[in-house]
XYZ file of C-alpha atoms in Angstrom:
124
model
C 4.415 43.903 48.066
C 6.835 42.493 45.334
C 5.055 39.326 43.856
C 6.923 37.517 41.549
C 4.935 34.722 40.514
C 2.145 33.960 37.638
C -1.363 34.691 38.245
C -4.000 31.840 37.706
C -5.046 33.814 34.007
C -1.593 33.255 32.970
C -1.200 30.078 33.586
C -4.656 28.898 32.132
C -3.907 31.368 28.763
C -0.843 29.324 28.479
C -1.974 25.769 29.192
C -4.584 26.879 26.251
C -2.412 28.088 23.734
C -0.206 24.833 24.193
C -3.272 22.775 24.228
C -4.469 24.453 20.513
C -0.814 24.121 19.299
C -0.679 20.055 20.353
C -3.954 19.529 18.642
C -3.085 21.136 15.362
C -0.029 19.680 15.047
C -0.971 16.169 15.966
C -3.969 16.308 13.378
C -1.233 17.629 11.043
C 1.172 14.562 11.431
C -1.988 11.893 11.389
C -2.760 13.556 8.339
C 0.683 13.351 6.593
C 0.858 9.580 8.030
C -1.689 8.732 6.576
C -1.323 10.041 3.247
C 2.205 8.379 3.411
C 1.020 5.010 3.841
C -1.824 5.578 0.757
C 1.276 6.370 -1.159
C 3.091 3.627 0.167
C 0.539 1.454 -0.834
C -0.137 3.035 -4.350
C 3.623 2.479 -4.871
C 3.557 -1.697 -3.746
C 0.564 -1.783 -5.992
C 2.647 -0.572 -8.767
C 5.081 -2.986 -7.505
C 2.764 -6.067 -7.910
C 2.063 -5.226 -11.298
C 5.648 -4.884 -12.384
C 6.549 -8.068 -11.013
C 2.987 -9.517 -12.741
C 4.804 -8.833 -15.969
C 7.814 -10.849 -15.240
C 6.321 -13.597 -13.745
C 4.283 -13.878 -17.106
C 7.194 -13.355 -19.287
C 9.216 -15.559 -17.348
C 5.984 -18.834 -17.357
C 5.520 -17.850 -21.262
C 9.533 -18.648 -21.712
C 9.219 -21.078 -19.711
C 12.768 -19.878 -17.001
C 10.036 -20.778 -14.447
C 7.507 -23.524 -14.154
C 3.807 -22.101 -13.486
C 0.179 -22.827 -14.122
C -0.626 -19.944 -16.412
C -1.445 -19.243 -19.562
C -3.672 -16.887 -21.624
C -6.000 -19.292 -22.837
C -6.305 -21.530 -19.526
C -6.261 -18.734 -16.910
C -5.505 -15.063 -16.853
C -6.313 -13.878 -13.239
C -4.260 -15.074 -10.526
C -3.402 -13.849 -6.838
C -1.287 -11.748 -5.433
C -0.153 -14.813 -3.449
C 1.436 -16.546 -6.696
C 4.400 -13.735 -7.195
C 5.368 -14.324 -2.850
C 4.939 -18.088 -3.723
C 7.083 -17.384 -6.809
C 9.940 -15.254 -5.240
C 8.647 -11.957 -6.382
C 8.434 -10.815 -2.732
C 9.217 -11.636 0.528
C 6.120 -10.498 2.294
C 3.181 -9.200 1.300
C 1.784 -6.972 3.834
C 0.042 -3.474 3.442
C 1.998 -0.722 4.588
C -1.443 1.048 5.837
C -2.581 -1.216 8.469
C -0.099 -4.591 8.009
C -2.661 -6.861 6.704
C -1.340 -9.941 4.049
C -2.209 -8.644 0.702
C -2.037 -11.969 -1.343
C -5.276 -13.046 -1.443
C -7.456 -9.529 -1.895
C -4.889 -8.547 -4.591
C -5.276 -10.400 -7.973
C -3.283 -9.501 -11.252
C -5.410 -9.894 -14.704
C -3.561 -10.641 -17.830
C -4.067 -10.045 -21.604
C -2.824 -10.104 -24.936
C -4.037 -6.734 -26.898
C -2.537 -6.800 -30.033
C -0.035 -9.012 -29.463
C 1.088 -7.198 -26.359
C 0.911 -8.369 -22.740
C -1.304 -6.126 -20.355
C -1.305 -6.728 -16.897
C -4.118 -4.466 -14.514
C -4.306 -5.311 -10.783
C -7.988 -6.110 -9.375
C -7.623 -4.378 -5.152
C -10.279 -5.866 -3.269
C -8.436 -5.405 0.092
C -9.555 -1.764 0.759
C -13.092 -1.059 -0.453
């Protein structure tokens, strides 16, 4: 008799090793995913404070009208820089979630230069 087929074994040893493969290579790209929107959202962070220093350089010059100054007020929301033209839309890269009102920018004069730290109270 001249079978030329797969046995049951075969099949099965090869529906597992594909199985084991899909799994480690979708945990893999989750993993990678994920670690690419952290970044993502490391690098708008950085972002936000850059254009935190701008917007203060630009209300202490006065090029822009605004409601801050280092005596008055020197934490404001993300919210302020969209409102402001900074960005056009202020939404995480991890899940898509607004961002201008759990980010706030805090401003200071230390020795006569302007420091600007970003308070994240979107992702606890």
């Amino acid at each position: 008799m001249n079978n030329k087929g797969f046995t049951l074994i075969e099949v099965l040893a090869v529906l597992v090793l594909v199985s084991v493969v899909t799994i480690v290579v979708t945990r893999n790209i989750s993993s990678s995913m994920s670690l690419g929107r952290n970044e993502a959202y490391r690098l708008m962070k950085n972002n936000v404070i850059s254009a935190g220093y701008h917007f203060i350089d630009e209300c202490t010059q006065g090029t822009i009208q605004c409601d801050f100054s280092f005596e008055k007020n020197n934490t404001f929301k993300a919210r302020v820089l969209e409102e402001s033209g900074y960005f056009d839309d202020l939404k995480s890269p991890i899940d898509g979630a607004y961002l201008g009102d759990c980010l706030s920018l805090s401003a200071k004069k230390e020795n006569g230069v302007t420091v600007v730290d970003i308070i994240d109270q979107c992702y606890r």
